[in-house]
mmCIF file of C-alpha atoms in Angstrom:
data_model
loop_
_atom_site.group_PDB
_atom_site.id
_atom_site.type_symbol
_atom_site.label_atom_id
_atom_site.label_comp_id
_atom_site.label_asym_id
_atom_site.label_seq_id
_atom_site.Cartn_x
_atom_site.Cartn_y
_atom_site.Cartn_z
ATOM 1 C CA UNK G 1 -10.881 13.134 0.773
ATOM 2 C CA UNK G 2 -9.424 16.665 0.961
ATOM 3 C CA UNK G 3 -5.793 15.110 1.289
ATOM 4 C CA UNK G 4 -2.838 17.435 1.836
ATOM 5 C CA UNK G 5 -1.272 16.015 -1.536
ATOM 6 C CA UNK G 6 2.184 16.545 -0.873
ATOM 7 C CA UNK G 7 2.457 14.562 2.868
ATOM 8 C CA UNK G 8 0.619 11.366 1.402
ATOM 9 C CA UNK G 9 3.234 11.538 -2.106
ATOM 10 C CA UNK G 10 6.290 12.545 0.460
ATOM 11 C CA UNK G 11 5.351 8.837 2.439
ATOM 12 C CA UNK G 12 4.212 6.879 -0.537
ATOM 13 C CA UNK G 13 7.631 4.592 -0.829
ATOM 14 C CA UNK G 14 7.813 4.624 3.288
ATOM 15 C CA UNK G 15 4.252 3.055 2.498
ATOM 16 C CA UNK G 16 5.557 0.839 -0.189
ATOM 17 C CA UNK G 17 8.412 -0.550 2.090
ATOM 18 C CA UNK G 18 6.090 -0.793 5.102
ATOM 19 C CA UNK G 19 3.611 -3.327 2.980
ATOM 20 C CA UNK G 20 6.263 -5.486 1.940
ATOM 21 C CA UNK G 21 7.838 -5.956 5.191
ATOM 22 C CA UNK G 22 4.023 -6.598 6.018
ATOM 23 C CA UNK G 23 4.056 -9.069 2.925
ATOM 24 C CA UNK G 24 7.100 -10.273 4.391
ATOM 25 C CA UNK G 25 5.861 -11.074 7.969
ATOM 26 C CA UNK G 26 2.758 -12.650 7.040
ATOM 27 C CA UNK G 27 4.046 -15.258 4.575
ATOM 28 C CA UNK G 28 7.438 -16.101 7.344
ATOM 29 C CA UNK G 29 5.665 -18.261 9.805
ATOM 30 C CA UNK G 30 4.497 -20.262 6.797
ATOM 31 C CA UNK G 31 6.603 -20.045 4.184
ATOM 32 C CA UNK G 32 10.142 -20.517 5.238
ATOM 33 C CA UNK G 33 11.726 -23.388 6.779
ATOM 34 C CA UNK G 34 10.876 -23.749 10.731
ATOM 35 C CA UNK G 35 12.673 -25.688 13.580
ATOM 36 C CA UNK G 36 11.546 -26.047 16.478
ATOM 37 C CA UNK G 37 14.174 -26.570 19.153
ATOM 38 C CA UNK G 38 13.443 -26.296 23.029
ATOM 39 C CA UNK G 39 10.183 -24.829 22.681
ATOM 40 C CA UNK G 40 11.379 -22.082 20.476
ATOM 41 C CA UNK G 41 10.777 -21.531 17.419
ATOM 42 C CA UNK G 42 13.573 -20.147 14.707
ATOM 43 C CA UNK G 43 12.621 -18.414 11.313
ATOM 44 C CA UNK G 44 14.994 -18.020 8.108
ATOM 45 C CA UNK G 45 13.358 -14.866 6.458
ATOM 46 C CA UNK G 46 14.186 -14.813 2.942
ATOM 47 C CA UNK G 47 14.543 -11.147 1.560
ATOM 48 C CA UNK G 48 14.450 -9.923 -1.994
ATOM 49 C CA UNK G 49 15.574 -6.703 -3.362
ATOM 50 C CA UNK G 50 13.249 -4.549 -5.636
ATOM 51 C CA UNK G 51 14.525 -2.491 -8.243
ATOM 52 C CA UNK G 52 13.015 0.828 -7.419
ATOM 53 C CA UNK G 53 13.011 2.866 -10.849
ATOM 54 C CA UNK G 54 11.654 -0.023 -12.292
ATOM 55 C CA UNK G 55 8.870 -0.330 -9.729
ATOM 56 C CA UNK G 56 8.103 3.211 -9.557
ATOM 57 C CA UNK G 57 7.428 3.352 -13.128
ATOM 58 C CA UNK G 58 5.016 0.642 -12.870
ATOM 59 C CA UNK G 59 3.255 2.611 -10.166
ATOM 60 C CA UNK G 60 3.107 5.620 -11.831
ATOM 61 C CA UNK G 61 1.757 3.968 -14.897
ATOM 62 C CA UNK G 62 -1.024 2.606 -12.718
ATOM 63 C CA UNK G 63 -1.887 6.159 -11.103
ATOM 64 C CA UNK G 64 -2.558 7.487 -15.074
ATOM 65 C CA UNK G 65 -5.698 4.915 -14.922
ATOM 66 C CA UNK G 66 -8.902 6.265 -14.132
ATOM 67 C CA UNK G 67 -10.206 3.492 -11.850
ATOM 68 C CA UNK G 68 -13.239 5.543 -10.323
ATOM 69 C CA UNK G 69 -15.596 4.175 -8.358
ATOM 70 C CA UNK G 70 -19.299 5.706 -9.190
ATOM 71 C CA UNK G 71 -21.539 5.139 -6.176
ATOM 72 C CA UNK G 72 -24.050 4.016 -8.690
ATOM 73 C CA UNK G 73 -22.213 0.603 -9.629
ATOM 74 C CA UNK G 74 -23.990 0.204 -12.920
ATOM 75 C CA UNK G 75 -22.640 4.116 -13.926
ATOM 76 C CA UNK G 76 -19.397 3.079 -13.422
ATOM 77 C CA UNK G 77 -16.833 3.847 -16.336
ATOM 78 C CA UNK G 78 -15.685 -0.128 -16.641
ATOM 79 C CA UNK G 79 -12.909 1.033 -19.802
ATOM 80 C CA UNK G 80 -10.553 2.223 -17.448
ATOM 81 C CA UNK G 81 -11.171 -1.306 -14.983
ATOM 82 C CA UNK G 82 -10.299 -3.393 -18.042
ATOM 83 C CA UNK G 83 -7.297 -1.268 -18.828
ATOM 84 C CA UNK G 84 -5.736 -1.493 -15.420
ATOM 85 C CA UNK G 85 -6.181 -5.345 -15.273
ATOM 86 C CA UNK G 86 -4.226 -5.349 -18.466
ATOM 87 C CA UNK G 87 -2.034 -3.215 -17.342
ATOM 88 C CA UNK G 88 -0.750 -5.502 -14.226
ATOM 89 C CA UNK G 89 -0.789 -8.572 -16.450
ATOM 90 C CA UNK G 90 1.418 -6.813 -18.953
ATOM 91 C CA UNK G 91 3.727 -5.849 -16.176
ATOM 92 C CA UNK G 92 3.835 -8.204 -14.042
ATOM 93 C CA UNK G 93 3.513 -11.787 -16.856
ATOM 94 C CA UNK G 94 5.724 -13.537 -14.460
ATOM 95 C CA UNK G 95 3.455 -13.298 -11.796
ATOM 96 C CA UNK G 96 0.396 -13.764 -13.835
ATOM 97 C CA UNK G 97 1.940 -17.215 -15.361
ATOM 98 C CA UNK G 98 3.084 -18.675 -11.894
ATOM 99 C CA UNK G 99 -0.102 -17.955 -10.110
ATOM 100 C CA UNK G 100 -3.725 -19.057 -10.880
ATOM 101 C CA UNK G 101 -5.874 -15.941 -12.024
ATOM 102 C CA UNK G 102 -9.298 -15.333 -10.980
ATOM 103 C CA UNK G 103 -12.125 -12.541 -11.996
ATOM 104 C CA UNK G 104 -14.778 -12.393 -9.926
ATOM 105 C CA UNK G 105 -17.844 -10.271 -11.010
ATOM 106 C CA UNK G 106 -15.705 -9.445 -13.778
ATOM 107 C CA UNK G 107 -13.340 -7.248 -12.190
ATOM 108 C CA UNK G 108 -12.540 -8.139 -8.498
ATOM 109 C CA UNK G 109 -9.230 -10.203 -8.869
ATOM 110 C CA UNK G 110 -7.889 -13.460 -7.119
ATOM 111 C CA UNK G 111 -4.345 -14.474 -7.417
ATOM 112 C CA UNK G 112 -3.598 -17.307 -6.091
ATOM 113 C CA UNK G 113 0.270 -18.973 -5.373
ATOM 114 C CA UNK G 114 0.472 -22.679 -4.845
ATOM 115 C CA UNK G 115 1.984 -23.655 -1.246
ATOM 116 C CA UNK G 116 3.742 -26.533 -0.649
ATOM 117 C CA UNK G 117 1.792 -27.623 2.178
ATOM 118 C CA UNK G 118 -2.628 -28.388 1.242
ATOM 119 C CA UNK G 119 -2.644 -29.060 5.013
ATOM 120 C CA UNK G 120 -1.961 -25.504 6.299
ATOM 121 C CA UNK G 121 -4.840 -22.926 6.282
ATOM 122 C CA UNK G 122 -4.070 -20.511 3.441
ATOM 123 C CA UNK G 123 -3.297 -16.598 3.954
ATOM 124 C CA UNK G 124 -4.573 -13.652 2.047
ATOM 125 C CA UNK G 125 -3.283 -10.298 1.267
ATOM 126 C CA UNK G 126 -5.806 -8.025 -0.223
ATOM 127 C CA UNK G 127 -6.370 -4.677 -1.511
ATOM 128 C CA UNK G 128 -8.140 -1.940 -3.728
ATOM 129 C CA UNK G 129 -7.464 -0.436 -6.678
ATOM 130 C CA UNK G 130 -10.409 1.375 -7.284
ATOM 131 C CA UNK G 131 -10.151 5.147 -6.361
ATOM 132 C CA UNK G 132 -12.059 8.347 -5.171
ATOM 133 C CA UNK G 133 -12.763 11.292 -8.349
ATOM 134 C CA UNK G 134 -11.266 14.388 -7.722
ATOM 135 C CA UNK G 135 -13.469 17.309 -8.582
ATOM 136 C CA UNK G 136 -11.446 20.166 -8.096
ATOM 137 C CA UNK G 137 -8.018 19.644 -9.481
ATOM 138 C CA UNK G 138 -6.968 23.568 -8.952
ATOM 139 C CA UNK G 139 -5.281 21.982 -5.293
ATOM 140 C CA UNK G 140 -2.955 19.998 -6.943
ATOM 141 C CA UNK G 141 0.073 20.556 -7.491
ATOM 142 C CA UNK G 142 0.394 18.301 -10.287
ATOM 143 C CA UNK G 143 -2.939 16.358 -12.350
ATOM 144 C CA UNK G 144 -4.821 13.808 -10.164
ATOM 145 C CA UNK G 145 -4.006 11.282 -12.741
ATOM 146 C CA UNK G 146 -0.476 12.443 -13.768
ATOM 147 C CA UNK G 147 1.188 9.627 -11.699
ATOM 148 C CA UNK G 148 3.937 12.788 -11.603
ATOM 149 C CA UNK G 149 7.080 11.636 -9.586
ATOM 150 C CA UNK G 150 9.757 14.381 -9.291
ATOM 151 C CA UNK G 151 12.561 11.929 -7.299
ATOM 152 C CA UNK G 152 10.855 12.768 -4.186
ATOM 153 C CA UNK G 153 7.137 12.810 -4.332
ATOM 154 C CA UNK G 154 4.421 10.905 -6.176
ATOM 155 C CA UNK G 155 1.271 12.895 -7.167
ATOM 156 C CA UNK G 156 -1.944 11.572 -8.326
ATOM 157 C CA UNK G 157 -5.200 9.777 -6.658
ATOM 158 C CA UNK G 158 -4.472 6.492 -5.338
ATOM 159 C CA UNK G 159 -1.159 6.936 -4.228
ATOM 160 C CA UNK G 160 -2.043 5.789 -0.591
ATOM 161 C CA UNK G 161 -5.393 4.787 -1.116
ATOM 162 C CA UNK G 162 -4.856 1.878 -1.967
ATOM 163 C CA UNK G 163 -2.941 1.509 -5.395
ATOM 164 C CA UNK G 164 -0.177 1.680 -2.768
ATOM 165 C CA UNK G 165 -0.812 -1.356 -1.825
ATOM 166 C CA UNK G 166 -1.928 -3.277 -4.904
ATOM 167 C CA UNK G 167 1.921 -2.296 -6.179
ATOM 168 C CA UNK G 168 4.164 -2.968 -3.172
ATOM 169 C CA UNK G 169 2.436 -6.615 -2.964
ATOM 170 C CA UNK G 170 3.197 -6.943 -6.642
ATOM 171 C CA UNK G 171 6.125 -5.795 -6.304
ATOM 172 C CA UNK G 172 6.878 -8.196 -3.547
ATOM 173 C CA UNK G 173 5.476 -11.480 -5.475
ATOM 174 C CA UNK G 174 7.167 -10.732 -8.430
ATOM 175 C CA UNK G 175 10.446 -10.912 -6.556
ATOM 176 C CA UNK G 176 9.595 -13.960 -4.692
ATOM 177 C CA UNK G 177 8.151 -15.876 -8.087
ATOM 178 C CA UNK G 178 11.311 -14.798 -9.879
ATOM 179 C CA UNK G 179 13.586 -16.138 -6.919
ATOM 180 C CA UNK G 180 11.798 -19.758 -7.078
ATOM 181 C CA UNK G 181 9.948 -18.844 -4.341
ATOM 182 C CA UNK G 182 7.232 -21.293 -3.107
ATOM 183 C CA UNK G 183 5.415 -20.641 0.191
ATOM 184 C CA UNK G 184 4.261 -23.644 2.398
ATOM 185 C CA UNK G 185 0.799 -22.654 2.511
ATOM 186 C CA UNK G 186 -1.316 -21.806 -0.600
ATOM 187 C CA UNK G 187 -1.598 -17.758 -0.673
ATOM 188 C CA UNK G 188 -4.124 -15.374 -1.938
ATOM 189 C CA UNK G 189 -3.973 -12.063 -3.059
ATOM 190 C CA UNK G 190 -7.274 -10.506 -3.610
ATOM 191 C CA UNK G 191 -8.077 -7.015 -4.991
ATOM 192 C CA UNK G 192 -11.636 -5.739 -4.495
ATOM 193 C CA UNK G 193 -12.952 -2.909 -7.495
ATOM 194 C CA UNK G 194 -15.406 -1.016 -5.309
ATOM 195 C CA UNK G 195 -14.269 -0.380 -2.263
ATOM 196 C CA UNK G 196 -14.644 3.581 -2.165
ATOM 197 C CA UNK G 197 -18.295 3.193 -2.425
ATOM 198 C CA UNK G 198 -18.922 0.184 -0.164
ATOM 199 C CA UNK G 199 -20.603 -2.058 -3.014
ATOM 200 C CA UNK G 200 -21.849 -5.122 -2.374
ATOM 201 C CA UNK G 201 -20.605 -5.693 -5.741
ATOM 202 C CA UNK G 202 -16.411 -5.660 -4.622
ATOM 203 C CA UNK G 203 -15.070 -7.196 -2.140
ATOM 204 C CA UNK G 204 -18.305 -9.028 -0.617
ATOM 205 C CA UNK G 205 -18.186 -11.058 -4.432
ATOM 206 C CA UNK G 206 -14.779 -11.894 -3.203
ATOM 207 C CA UNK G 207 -16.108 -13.375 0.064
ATOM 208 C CA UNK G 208 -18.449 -15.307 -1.664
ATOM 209 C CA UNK G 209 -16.791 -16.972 -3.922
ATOM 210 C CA UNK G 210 -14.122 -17.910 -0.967
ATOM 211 C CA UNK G 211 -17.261 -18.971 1.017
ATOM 212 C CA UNK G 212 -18.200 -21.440 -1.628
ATOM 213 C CA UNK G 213 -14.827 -23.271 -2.194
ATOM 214 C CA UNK G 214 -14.988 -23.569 1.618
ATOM 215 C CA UNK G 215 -11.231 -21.169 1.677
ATOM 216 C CA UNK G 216 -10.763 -19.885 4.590
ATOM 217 C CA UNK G 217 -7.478 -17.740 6.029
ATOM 218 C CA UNK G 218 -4.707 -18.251 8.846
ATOM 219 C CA UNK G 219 -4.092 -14.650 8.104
ATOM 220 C CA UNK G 220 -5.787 -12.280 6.666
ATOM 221 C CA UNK G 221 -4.470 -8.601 5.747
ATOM 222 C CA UNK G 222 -5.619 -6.006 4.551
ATOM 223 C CA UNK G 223 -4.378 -1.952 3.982
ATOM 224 C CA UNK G 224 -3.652 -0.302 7.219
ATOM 225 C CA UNK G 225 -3.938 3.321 8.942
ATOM 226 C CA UNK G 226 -1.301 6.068 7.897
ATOM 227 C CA UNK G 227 2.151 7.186 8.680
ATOM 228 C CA UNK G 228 2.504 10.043 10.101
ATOM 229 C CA UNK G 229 5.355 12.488 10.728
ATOM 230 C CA UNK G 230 5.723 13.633 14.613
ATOM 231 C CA UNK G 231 8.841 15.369 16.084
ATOM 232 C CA UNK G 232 11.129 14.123 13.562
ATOM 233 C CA UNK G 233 9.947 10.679 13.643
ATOM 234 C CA UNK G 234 7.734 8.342 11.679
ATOM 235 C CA UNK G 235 5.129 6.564 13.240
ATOM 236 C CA UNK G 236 2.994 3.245 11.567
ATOM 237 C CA UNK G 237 -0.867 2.640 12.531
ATOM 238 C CA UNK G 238 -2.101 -0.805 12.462
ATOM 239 C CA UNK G 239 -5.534 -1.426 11.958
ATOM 240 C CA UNK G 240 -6.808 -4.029 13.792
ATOM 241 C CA UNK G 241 -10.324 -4.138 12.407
ATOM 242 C CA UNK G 242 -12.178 -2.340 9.690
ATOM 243 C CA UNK G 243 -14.336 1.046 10.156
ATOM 244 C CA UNK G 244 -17.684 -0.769 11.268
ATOM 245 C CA UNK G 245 -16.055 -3.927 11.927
ATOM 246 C CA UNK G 246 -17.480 -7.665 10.194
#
């Protein structure tokens, strides 16, 4: 978790625009109107725009939250856990009023959007908004949890891994809900509390509960590899399976 701060802040809105287009892709197939003419099939994508200041002061507001996982589950500090799940409901109430809202375990959430379609298998975005400690805060340019953004770079924990995420999809539903937007198939965002630590008490809760309302996914995503800089270009890994696989 040595990060070099200032190359995961300089790609944190590349990140942000990479998870909506991945938003984006995974709700086309089912969302949007589909003909099917001569074997081939044509999509009409339906874009929104996000206001940026707007959503980059959310995200820095979110980065100021102490969401630490403790490898010890029952040592974790749970104050900061209940203030960042009131912090997205105050921010995003649109979002929260369209779409049923889920705790499970008390702090791994479940949105779910209503598709048009019951038929179609459902898809699932998830993410994690629980984050690694930072011991020694001497290497940073700027406090861990300053959510500091000078017009260029964000700096604090969680930036990439994964608040990232949690915001751009957000972001991205808050657009959609505020555009009318209804999908074809039900969709499911899901946001696990304890991933850092691998506790059976995050995003395995989540499983279960999907497990016991017999849910289960056309498409499943969750966060991805990095971006990296090489020769002047940028260049996106996609994960294909997690670290020790399921």
């Amino acid at each position: 978790y040595n990060h070099n701060m200032k190359f995961l802040s300089k790609v944190v809105i590349s990140i942000l625009i990479l998870l909506f287009v991945s938003f984006s892709v995974c709700v086309c197939k089912t969302v949007y109107d589909t003909k099917t003419t001569d074997n081939q099939e044509n999509y009409n994508f339906y874009s929104v725009k996000i206001p940026q200041e707007e959503a980059l002061n959310r995200f820095s507001g979110s980065l100021k939250i102490k969401t630490i996982s403790n490898p010890v589950y029952e040592n974790t500090d749970f104050t900061y856990f209940d203030e960042f799940i009131g912090y997205i409901q105050e921010q995003y109430p649109l979002v929260f009023s369209v779409c049923e809202f889920k705790l499970i375990n008390n702090y791994g959430i479940i949105l779910k959007l209503d598709g048009k379609n019951k038929e179609n298998k459902p898809n699932l975005l998830t993410a994690h908004y629980d984050v690694v400690g930072a011991k020694d805060e001497t290497n940073w340019e700027h406090p861990p949890f300053s959510g500091f953004y000078d017009d260029k770079y964000m700096y604090s924990r969680g930036t990439i891994d994964d608040k990232g995420s949690v915001f751009a999809i957000l972001e991205a539903l808050n657009e959609l809900v505020k555009n009318n937007f209804t999908p074809q198939s039900d969709l499911y965002i899901a946001f696990s509390q304890a991933e850092e630590t691998g506790s059976p008490e995050g995003a395995p809760k989540i499983i279960d509960y999907f497990k016991s309302q017999n849910i289960s996914f056309n498409t499943a995503l969750d966060e991805a590899g990095r971006i990296i800089d090489k020769d002047g270009k940028y260049y996106a890994f996609i994960g294909i399976s997690e670290k020790e696989g399921f």
